[in-house]
Amino acid sequence: MKGFLGKYYGLIPLILLCAFYTYKAIDFPVHDFSNYYFGGKFLADGKFNSTIYFPYEFNKAISNLGYFGLFTSYAPNTPFLALVFYPISFLSLATAKLVFNSISVVLFIYSLNRLVLFYKINPKYILLVPILFFVPIKNELLFGQVYFLLFFLLSEFWLAYEKEQPKKTALFLSFAILLKIFPILLIFIFLFKKQFKPLIYIAISCLLLFLVTGFFTGFDIWSFYFKSVLTKASNGEIAGAFVDNYQSIFMFLKRLMVFDATENPNAFFNYPVLFSVLVFALKIGLLITGYFVCKKESNSLFVFSYWILTTILISPYGSTYTFILLLFPFLVLAKSDISNVKKVVFLSLLLLINNLPLDYFTANRFPFSYLRLFALALFFILFLSLIYRKINWKIITLSTVIPCLLIALFKKPEIENSTYFLHQKTPILVYDYKILNNKLTYFYWNEEGEKTKSIPLETQTAINVELKNNQVFYNKKQFTFDKSNKLKPILINNKTLLFLSDYDRGIGFYTLRKINLQ
């Protein structure tokens, strides 16, 4: 018994915390879990198609099943995720959430323990996990998220790689890629190390999982996902155009440099091209730095943790439960021989990043509304400073600056001649509208279901306008050129084109936009 406690005592507080919030989640609003559950349910019912990615259609279908008080969005999840949740979709919603959380906790504790044992980490450090990662763990379970499952897949992938088990390595990573896509960046580890055998296995495993998933979901929805959903998600378009809650570098730069009269009137600058260039520079800089990390650093767990941090920094959106993945760099620090003072600095930053309420940041004026991002960036810089001398910063600078200068010189700004029609406080999802008796009535959806609101609008004429290939045409002239989804274009008083569009927003998150013809 003493030997057992001596080996596993560090996990006991974490197990108790997970058990407590698994229980609390039973009576907690179903929240994000509904996105996954109903994806699996519609797959089981044979109703899984591209309309699932349009939030109005998705929420309407859910309400038709008799579920109310929900506001869900399946995007940007992959069709594979619906297959993962297919087995528990036959359970009631509450029971399915309890079962999924319970399985996730077991897998999470199991993989974390295996990492601790494999890397011979002092169990005393694991006692800190419930404190340092309190909010990510709590929100993961209350919201019914999938990051415990993702942590398990990434942990087992890396342990299999360390043990030179290429088939298991490929299997776990391919599951992670089809689950959340962004782990695909981890293949750069093999590319930079010139380890092509695992890459071949990963490609084969991803293909097989894709084919198996396609057998159940159909391949049309995968085609739609890659063409319409993933492209928007990669550009930070999950819901609204400017979402400070994401606390990402992408959103920070967008808030800083992309002016919008309605959603971002206080932008410091209005240089959309420079915004694009800096986002590209971030990606190139992190990838090239990753090359030197892979080539020069012998600590494999450090290499893996660097790439985990890179996926977080590159992502245009973020959340508290995403920070569960910061457990990997935490284990690096726990095993390292750096001074206690440095460890205290690192752990203090983790405590702030993970646990300070989001309202504490977003309530401030920009740029202070992004303090959590600044703390994360500081953590990354200090983490990278541990191997500062092993990196050729001159090559990284040149390799980043030169292509960025070329892009800045030749990239043309996107032409968008439409503007928001409604004011800033409009609902996030407007799915229809009508004009009658000098009133515009728009229909929107929120947690309470379908709602309407009317505003005065003087109209002498309101003419339906042609919508062809998702573009607005009038008198055989094209007036829109962007790739957004559009609905119901109308010409008002022969001078204003009005239509629904999800331009610069998540797929299907329509709002009213206008083009003044005169």
Coordinates of C-alpha atoms in Angstrom, one line a residue:
M1 CA 0.0 0.0 0.0
K2 CA 2.8 2.4 0.9
G3 CA 4.5 1.6 -2.5
F4 CA 1.2 2.3 -4.3
L5 CA 0.7 5.7 -2.5
G6 CA 4.3 6.6 -3.0
K7 CA 3.9 6.1 -6.7
Y8 CA 0.5 7.6 -7.3
Y9 CA -0.1 10.1 -4.4
G10 CA 0.4 13.1 -6.8
L11 CA -2.7 12.1 -8.8
I12 CA -5.1 11.9 -5.8
P13 CA -6.1 15.7 -5.7
L14 CA -6.5 15.7 -9.5
I15 CA -8.7 12.6 -9.4
L16 CA -10.8 14.2 -6.7
L17 CA -11.1 17.5 -8.6
C18 CA -12.2 15.7 -11.8
A19 CA -14.7 13.5 -9.9
F20 CA -16.2 16.6 -8.3
Y21 CA -16.7 18.5 -11.6
T22 CA -17.9 15.4 -13.4
Y23 CA -20.7 15.3 -10.7
K24 CA -21.3 19.1 -10.9
A25 CA -21.6 18.8 -14.7
I26 CA -24.7 16.7 -14.4
D27 CA -26.9 19.7 -13.4
F28 CA -24.8 22.2 -15.3
P29 CA -26.2 23.5 -18.7
V30 CA -25.2 21.1 -21.4
H31 CA -23.2 23.9 -23.2
D32 CA -20.6 22.9 -25.8
F33 CA -21.3 19.2 -25.4
S34 CA -24.5 19.7 -27.4
N35 CA -22.5 20.6 -30.5
Y36 CA -20.9 17.1 -30.5
Y37 CA -23.9 15.1 -29.2
F38 CA -26.3 16.3 -31.9
G39 CA -23.7 15.9 -34.6
G40 CA -23.6 12.2 -33.6
K41 CA -27.4 12.0 -33.3
F42 CA -28.0 13.4 -36.7
L43 CA -25.5 11.0 -38.1
A44 CA -27.3 8.1 -36.4
D45 CA -30.7 9.4 -37.8
G46 CA -29.3 9.7 -41.3
K47 CA -29.6 13.5 -41.3
F48 CA -25.9 14.4 -41.3
N49 CA -25.2 16.7 -44.3
S50 CA -23.7 20.1 -45.0
T51 CA -26.7 22.0 -43.4
I52 CA -25.4 20.9 -40.0
Y53 CA -22.7 23.6 -40.4
F54 CA -25.2 26.4 -40.8
P55 CA -26.2 27.3 -37.2
Y56 CA -29.8 28.2 -37.9
E57 CA -30.5 24.9 -39.6
F58 CA -28.6 23.1 -36.9
N59 CA -30.5 24.8 -34.0
K60 CA -33.8 24.5 -35.8
A61 CA -33.3 20.7 -36.3
I62 CA -32.4 20.4 -32.6
S63 CA -35.5 22.3 -31.5
N64 CA -37.6 20.1 -33.7
L65 CA -36.4 17.2 -31.6
G66 CA -37.9 18.9 -28.5
Y67 CA -34.7 20.4 -27.1
F68 CA -35.0 24.1 -26.0
G69 CA -32.7 26.6 -24.3
L70 CA -29.7 25.7 -26.5
F71 CA -27.7 27.8 -28.9
T72 CA -25.3 25.5 -30.7
S73 CA -22.9 25.6 -33.6
Y74 CA -21.3 22.4 -35.1
A75 CA -18.6 24.4 -37.0
P76 CA -15.6 24.2 -37.0
N77 CA -15.7 20.5 -36.0
T78 CA -14.9 17.8 -38.5
P79 CA -17.4 15.1 -39.7
F80 CA -15.1 12.6 -37.9
L81 CA -16.2 14.1 -34.6
A82 CA -19.8 13.1 -35.3
L83 CA -18.7 9.5 -35.8
V84 CA -16.8 9.6 -32.4
F85 CA -20.1 10.7 -30.7
Y86 CA -22.3 8.3 -32.7
P87 CA -22.2 5.5 -30.1
I88 CA -23.4 7.7 -27.1
S89 CA -25.9 9.6 -29.2
F90 CA -28.4 6.8 -28.4
L91 CA -28.3 7.8 -24.8
S92 CA -30.2 10.8 -23.4
L93 CA -28.3 14.1 -23.6
A94 CA -27.6 14.3 -19.9
T95 CA -26.5 10.6 -19.6
A96 CA -24.3 10.9 -22.7
K97 CA -22.5 13.9 -21.2
L98 CA -21.9 12.0 -17.9
V99 CA -20.6 9.0 -19.8
F100 CA -18.4 11.0 -22.1
N101 CA -16.9 13.1 -19.2
S102 CA -16.3 9.9 -17.2
I103 CA -14.4 8.2 -20.0
S104 CA -12.5 11.5 -20.7
V105 CA -11.4 11.7 -17.1
V106 CA -10.1 8.1 -17.1
L107 CA -8.2 8.6 -20.3
F108 CA -6.8 11.9 -19.1
I109 CA -5.6 10.6 -15.8
Y110 CA -4.2 7.4 -17.4
S111 CA -2.2 9.3 -20.1
L112 CA -0.9 11.9 -17.6
N113 CA 0.3 9.1 -15.2
R114 CA 2.1 7.4 -18.1
L115 CA 3.9 10.6 -19.0
V116 CA 4.9 11.1 -15.4
L117 CA 6.2 7.6 -15.0
F118 CA 8.0 7.5 -18.4
Y119 CA 9.8 10.8 -17.9
K120 CA 10.4 10.1 -14.2
I121 CA 8.8 13.3 -13.0
N122 CA 8.6 13.9 -9.3
P123 CA 5.0 13.3 -8.2
K124 CA 5.1 16.4 -6.0
Y125 CA 4.8 18.5 -9.2
I126 CA 1.6 16.7 -10.1
L127 CA 0.1 18.0 -6.9
L128 CA 0.2 21.4 -8.5
V129 CA -1.9 20.5 -11.5
P130 CA -5.3 21.0 -9.9
I131 CA -4.1 24.5 -8.8
L132 CA -2.4 25.6 -11.9
F133 CA -5.0 24.1 -14.3
F134 CA -8.1 24.5 -12.1
V135 CA -10.2 26.5 -14.6
P136 CA -9.3 24.6 -17.7
I137 CA -10.1 21.3 -15.9
K138 CA -13.3 22.7 -14.5
N139 CA -14.5 24.2 -17.8
E140 CA -13.5 21.0 -19.7
L141 CA -15.9 19.0 -17.6
L142 CA -18.7 21.5 -17.1
F143 CA -18.9 22.3 -20.8
G144 CA -18.4 18.7 -21.9
Q145 CA -15.4 19.5 -24.1
V146 CA -13.0 17.1 -25.9
Y147 CA -9.6 18.3 -24.8
F148 CA -9.1 15.5 -22.2
L149 CA -9.6 13.1 -25.1
L150 CA -7.2 15.2 -27.3
F151 CA -4.6 15.2 -24.5
F152 CA -4.9 11.4 -24.3
L153 CA -4.4 11.0 -28.0
L154 CA -1.4 13.4 -28.1
S155 CA 0.2 11.8 -25.0
E156 CA -0.1 8.3 -26.4
F157 CA 1.1 9.5 -29.8
W158 CA 4.3 10.9 -28.2
L159 CA 4.9 8.0 -25.9
A160 CA 4.6 5.6 -28.9
Y161 CA 7.1 7.8 -30.8
E162 CA 9.5 7.8 -27.9
K163 CA 9.2 4.0 -27.7
E164 CA 9.8 3.7 -31.5
Q165 CA 6.4 2.2 -32.2
P166 CA 5.6 3.9 -35.6
K167 CA 2.2 2.2 -36.2
K168 CA 0.9 3.3 -32.8
T169 CA 2.4 6.7 -33.3
A170 CA 0.6 7.1 -36.6
L171 CA -2.7 5.8 -35.2
F172 CA -2.9 8.1 -32.3
L173 CA -1.8 11.2 -34.2
S174 CA -4.2 10.5 -37.1
F175 CA -7.1 10.2 -34.6
A176 CA -6.0 13.6 -33.1
I177 CA -5.8 15.2 -36.6
L178 CA -9.2 14.0 -37.7
L179 CA -10.6 15.1 -34.4
K180 CA -9.3 18.7 -34.3
I181 CA -7.1 19.2 -37.5
F182 CA -4.5 21.5 -35.9
P183 CA -2.3 18.6 -34.6
I184 CA -1.3 18.2 -38.2
L185 CA 1.4 20.7 -37.5
L186 CA 3.2 18.0 -35.5
I187 CA 4.2 16.3 -38.7
F188 CA 6.8 19.0 -39.0
I189 CA 8.7 17.2 -36.3
F190 CA 9.2 14.2 -38.6
L191 CA 9.9 16.3 -41.7
F192 CA 12.6 18.4 -39.9
K193 CA 14.1 15.2 -38.4
K194 CA 13.9 13.5 -41.8
Q195 CA 12.0 10.6 -40.3
F196 CA 10.0 9.5 -43.3
K197 CA 8.8 6.1 -42.1
P198 CA 6.4 7.6 -39.4
L199 CA 5.2 10.1 -42.0
I200 CA 4.2 7.3 -44.3
Y201 CA 2.4 5.5 -41.6
I202 CA 0.6 8.7 -40.5
A203 CA -0.5 9.4 -44.1
I204 CA -1.8 5.8 -44.5
S205 CA -3.6 6.0 -41.1
C206 CA -5.2 9.3 -41.8
L207 CA -6.4 8.0 -45.2
L208 CA -7.9 4.9 -43.7
L209 CA -9.7 6.9 -41.0
F210 CA -10.9 9.3 -43.6
L211 CA -12.3 6.4 -45.7
V212 CA -14.0 4.8 -42.8
T213 CA -15.6 8.1 -41.7
G214 CA -16.6 8.8 -45.3
F215 CA -18.4 5.4 -45.4
F216 CA -20.7 6.6 -42.5
T217 CA -20.9 10.3 -43.3
G218 CA -20.5 10.4 -47.0
F219 CA -17.7 12.2 -48.8
D220 CA -19.7 15.2 -50.0
I221 CA -19.7 16.6 -46.5
W222 CA -15.9 16.2 -46.2
S223 CA -15.6 18.1 -49.5
F224 CA -17.9 20.9 -48.1
Y225 CA -15.9 20.9 -44.8
F226 CA -12.5 21.5 -46.5
K227 CA -13.9 24.0 -49.0
S228 CA -16.2 26.1 -46.9
V229 CA -15.8 25.4 -43.2
L230 CA -12.1 24.9 -42.7
T231 CA -11.1 27.9 -44.8
K232 CA -13.3 30.1 -42.7
A233 CA -12.1 28.6 -39.4
S234 CA -8.5 29.0 -40.4
N235 CA -9.2 32.7 -40.9
G236 CA -10.6 33.1 -37.4
E237 CA -14.2 33.1 -38.7
I238 CA -16.0 31.0 -36.1
A239 CA -18.8 33.3 -35.0
G240 CA -18.3 37.1 -35.1
A241 CA -15.7 39.1 -36.9
F242 CA -13.9 40.4 -33.8
V243 CA -14.0 38.1 -30.8
D244 CA -11.7 39.2 -27.9
N245 CA -12.6 36.1 -25.9
Y246 CA -10.4 34.1 -28.3
Q247 CA -7.3 35.9 -26.9
S248 CA -5.3 34.9 -29.9
I249 CA -2.5 36.8 -31.7
F250 CA -4.7 36.7 -34.8
M251 CA -7.5 38.5 -33.1
F252 CA -5.2 40.9 -31.4
L253 CA -3.6 42.0 -34.7
K254 CA -7.0 42.2 -36.4
R255 CA -8.3 44.4 -33.6
L256 CA -5.2 46.5 -34.0
M257 CA -5.1 46.9 -37.8
V258 CA -8.4 46.2 -39.4
F259 CA -10.9 49.1 -39.1
D260 CA -14.6 48.5 -39.2
A261 CA -17.1 51.3 -38.6
T262 CA -19.4 49.0 -36.6
E263 CA -17.4 46.3 -35.0
N264 CA -14.0 47.9 -34.7
P265 CA -14.2 51.7 -34.9
N266 CA -11.3 52.2 -32.5
A267 CA -8.7 50.4 -34.5
F268 CA -5.2 51.9 -34.0
F269 CA -4.6 51.6 -37.8
N270 CA -6.3 50.5 -40.9
Y271 CA -3.8 48.3 -42.7
P272 CA -5.5 45.0 -43.6
V273 CA -2.5 44.0 -45.9
L274 CA -0.1 44.6 -43.0
F275 CA -2.4 42.5 -40.8
S276 CA -2.2 39.6 -43.3
V277 CA 1.6 40.0 -43.6
L278 CA 2.1 39.9 -39.8
V279 CA -0.1 36.8 -39.5
F280 CA 2.0 35.1 -42.2
A281 CA 5.2 36.2 -40.5
L282 CA 4.1 34.7 -37.2
K283 CA 3.5 31.3 -38.9
I284 CA 6.7 31.3 -40.9
G285 CA 8.8 32.5 -37.9
L286 CA 7.4 29.8 -35.7
L287 CA 7.9 27.1 -38.3
I288 CA 11.5 28.0 -39.0
T289 CA 12.2 28.3 -35.3
G290 CA 10.7 24.8 -35.0
Y291 CA 13.2 23.6 -37.5
F292 CA 16.1 24.6 -35.2
V293 CA 14.4 23.2 -32.2
C294 CA 14.0 19.9 -33.9
K295 CA 17.6 19.9 -35.1
K296 CA 19.4 21.2 -32.1
E297 CA 17.5 20.2 -29.0
S298 CA 18.1 16.7 -27.6
N299 CA 15.2 16.9 -25.1
S300 CA 12.4 15.3 -27.0
L301 CA 9.7 16.4 -24.6
F302 CA 10.8 20.0 -25.0
V303 CA 10.6 19.6 -28.8
F304 CA 7.1 18.2 -28.6
S305 CA 6.0 21.0 -26.1
Y306 CA 7.4 23.6 -28.5
W307 CA 5.1 22.4 -31.2
I308 CA 2.1 22.2 -28.9
L309 CA 2.8 25.9 -28.0
T310 CA 3.1 26.7 -31.6
T311 CA -0.3 25.2 -32.4
I312 CA -1.9 27.4 -29.7
L313 CA -0.1 30.6 -30.9
I314 CA -1.0 30.0 -34.5
S315 CA -4.6 29.2 -33.9
P316 CA -6.9 32.2 -34.6
Y317 CA -9.2 31.2 -31.7
G318 CA -8.6 29.9 -28.2
S319 CA -10.4 28.9 -25.0
T320 CA -9.7 28.1 -21.4
Y321 CA -9.9 24.3 -22.0
T322 CA -7.3 24.6 -24.8
F323 CA -4.8 25.3 -22.1
I324 CA -5.0 21.8 -20.8
L325 CA -2.4 21.2 -23.5
L326 CA 0.0 23.5 -21.6
L327 CA 0.5 20.4 -19.4
F328 CA 3.1 19.3 -21.8
P329 CA 5.4 22.3 -21.3
F330 CA 4.6 22.1 -17.6
L331 CA 6.1 18.6 -17.5
V332 CA 9.2 19.9 -19.3
L333 CA 9.6 22.5 -16.5
A334 CA 8.9 20.0 -13.8
K335 CA 11.7 17.8 -15.2
S336 CA 14.2 20.5 -16.0
D337 CA 17.1 21.5 -13.8
I338 CA 16.5 25.3 -14.1
S339 CA 16.7 27.3 -10.9
N340 CA 13.7 27.4 -8.5
V341 CA 13.3 31.1 -9.1
K342 CA 12.8 30.5 -12.8
K343 CA 10.4 27.7 -12.1
V344 CA 8.4 30.0 -9.8
V345 CA 8.2 32.6 -12.7
F346 CA 7.0 30.0 -15.2
L347 CA 4.4 28.5 -12.8
S348 CA 3.1 31.9 -11.8
L349 CA 2.5 32.7 -15.5
L350 CA 0.7 29.4 -15.9
L351 CA -1.4 30.2 -12.9
L352 CA -2.4 33.6 -14.4
I353 CA -3.0 32.3 -17.9
N354 CA -5.2 29.4 -16.8
N355 CA -7.1 30.8 -14.0
L356 CA -7.8 34.6 -14.1
P357 CA -11.4 35.1 -15.3
L358 CA -11.8 36.1 -18.9
D359 CA -13.9 39.1 -17.9
Y360 CA -10.9 40.4 -16.0
F361 CA -9.2 40.8 -19.4
T362 CA -11.9 41.7 -21.8
A363 CA -13.4 44.3 -19.5
N364 CA -10.4 46.5 -20.1
R365 CA -9.8 48.8 -23.1
F366 CA -7.8 47.5 -26.0
P367 CA -4.9 46.5 -25.9
F368 CA -5.2 45.8 -22.2
S369 CA -8.1 43.5 -23.0
Y370 CA -5.5 41.0 -24.3
L371 CA -3.5 40.7 -21.1
R372 CA -3.9 36.9 -21.1
L373 CA -2.4 36.7 -24.6
F374 CA 0.5 38.8 -23.4
A375 CA 1.1 36.4 -20.5
L376 CA 0.9 33.5 -22.9
A377 CA 3.4 35.2 -25.3
L378 CA 5.8 35.9 -22.3
F379 CA 5.5 32.3 -21.2
F380 CA 6.4 31.1 -24.7
I381 CA 9.4 33.6 -25.0
L382 CA 10.8 32.5 -21.6
F383 CA 10.2 28.8 -22.6
L384 CA 12.2 29.3 -25.8
S385 CA 14.9 31.2 -24.0
L386 CA 15.9 28.0 -22.3
I387 CA 17.5 26.9 -25.6
Y388 CA 18.2 30.4 -26.9
R389 CA 21.8 29.7 -27.9
K390 CA 20.8 26.7 -30.1
I391 CA 18.8 28.8 -32.5
N392 CA 20.1 30.8 -35.5
W393 CA 18.1 33.9 -35.1
K394 CA 19.7 35.6 -38.1
I395 CA 18.4 32.9 -40.5
I396 CA 15.0 33.0 -38.9
T397 CA 14.8 36.8 -39.3
L398 CA 15.9 36.7 -42.9
S399 CA 13.6 33.8 -43.8
T400 CA 10.7 35.6 -42.2
V401 CA 11.3 39.2 -43.3
I402 CA 12.1 38.6 -47.0
P403 CA 8.9 36.7 -48.0
C404 CA 6.8 39.1 -45.9
L405 CA 8.3 42.1 -47.8
L406 CA 7.4 40.4 -51.1
I407 CA 3.8 39.8 -49.9
A408 CA 3.5 43.4 -48.7
L409 CA 4.7 44.7 -52.0
F410 CA 2.5 42.5 -54.3
K411 CA -0.6 41.6 -52.2
K412 CA -3.7 43.5 -53.2
P413 CA -6.2 44.4 -50.5
E414 CA -9.5 42.5 -50.7
I415 CA -12.3 44.6 -52.2
E416 CA -15.4 44.7 -50.0
N417 CA -17.9 47.4 -50.8
S418 CA -20.6 46.3 -48.4
T419 CA -21.0 47.5 -44.8
Y420 CA -23.1 46.4 -41.8
F421 CA -26.7 47.5 -42.0
L422 CA -27.6 47.1 -38.3
H423 CA -25.9 48.6 -35.3
Q424 CA -23.2 46.9 -33.2
K425 CA -25.6 45.3 -30.6
T426 CA -27.4 43.1 -33.2
P427 CA -27.7 39.4 -32.4
I428 CA -25.0 37.2 -33.6
L429 CA -27.2 35.1 -35.9
V430 CA -29.8 36.9 -38.1
Y431 CA -31.3 34.3 -40.4
D432 CA -34.1 36.1 -42.2
Y433 CA -35.8 39.4 -42.7
K434 CA -38.8 41.1 -44.3
I435 CA -39.8 44.6 -45.3
L436 CA -43.4 45.6 -44.8
N437 CA -45.3 48.9 -44.0
N438 CA -42.1 51.0 -43.7
K439 CA -40.6 48.5 -41.2
L440 CA -37.8 46.1 -41.5
T441 CA -38.3 43.0 -39.3
Y442 CA -35.4 40.7 -38.9
F443 CA -35.5 37.2 -37.4
Y444 CA -32.7 36.0 -35.2
W445 CA -31.8 33.0 -33.0
N446 CA -30.4 32.9 -29.5
E447 CA -30.6 30.6 -26.4
E448 CA -34.3 31.3 -26.2
G449 CA -35.0 30.2 -29.7
E450 CA -36.4 32.2 -32.6
K451 CA -36.9 35.9 -32.0
T452 CA -37.9 39.0 -34.0
K453 CA -37.2 42.7 -33.9
S454 CA -38.5 45.5 -36.1
I455 CA -36.9 48.9 -37.0
P456 CA -38.3 51.8 -39.0
L457 CA -37.3 51.8 -42.7
E458 CA -38.8 54.1 -45.2
T459 CA -39.4 52.2 -48.4
Q460 CA -41.1 53.3 -51.7
T461 CA -39.9 50.2 -53.5
A462 CA -38.3 46.9 -52.5
I463 CA -37.3 44.6 -55.4
N464 CA -35.9 41.1 -55.2
V465 CA -32.4 40.9 -56.8
E466 CA -30.7 38.0 -58.4
L467 CA -28.3 35.8 -56.4
K468 CA -26.1 33.8 -58.7
N469 CA -23.1 31.6 -57.5
N470 CA -23.3 33.3 -54.1
Q471 CA -22.9 36.7 -55.7
V472 CA -25.4 39.6 -55.9
F473 CA -26.3 40.8 -59.4
Y474 CA -28.5 43.7 -60.5
N475 CA -29.2 44.7 -64.1
K476 CA -26.6 42.0 -65.1
K477 CA -23.9 43.8 -63.1
Q478 CA -22.1 42.0 -60.3
F479 CA -22.0 43.9 -57.0
T480 CA -20.3 41.5 -54.6
F481 CA -17.1 39.6 -55.1
D482 CA -16.2 37.9 -51.7
K483 CA -16.6 34.2 -50.9
S484 CA -19.2 34.6 -48.1
N485 CA -22.5 32.9 -48.1
K486 CA -25.4 35.2 -49.0
L487 CA -29.2 35.1 -48.9
K488 CA -32.2 37.2 -49.9
P489 CA -30.8 40.3 -51.7
I490 CA -33.3 43.2 -52.1
L491 CA -32.9 46.6 -53.8
I492 CA -34.5 49.3 -51.6
N493 CA -35.7 52.6 -53.1
N494 CA -33.5 51.9 -56.2
K495 CA -30.4 52.9 -54.2
T496 CA -29.5 50.4 -51.5
L497 CA -28.8 46.7 -51.9
L498 CA -29.6 44.8 -48.8
F499 CA -28.8 41.1 -48.2
L500 CA -27.8 38.6 -45.5
S501 CA -24.2 37.6 -45.5
D502 CA -21.7 35.8 -43.2
Y503 CA -18.8 37.8 -44.6
D504 CA -15.9 37.8 -42.0
R505 CA -18.0 35.7 -39.7
G506 CA -18.5 32.0 -38.9
I507 CA -20.2 30.0 -41.6
G508 CA -23.9 30.6 -41.5
F509 CA -23.7 33.4 -38.9
Y510 CA -25.5 35.8 -41.1
T511 CA -26.1 39.5 -40.5
L512 CA -27.6 42.2 -42.7
R513 CA -25.2 44.0 -45.0
K514 CA -25.8 46.8 -47.5
I515 CA -24.3 48.3 -50.6
N516 CA -25.2 51.9 -51.5
L517 CA -25.5 52.3 -55.2
Q518 CA -25.6 56.1 -55.2

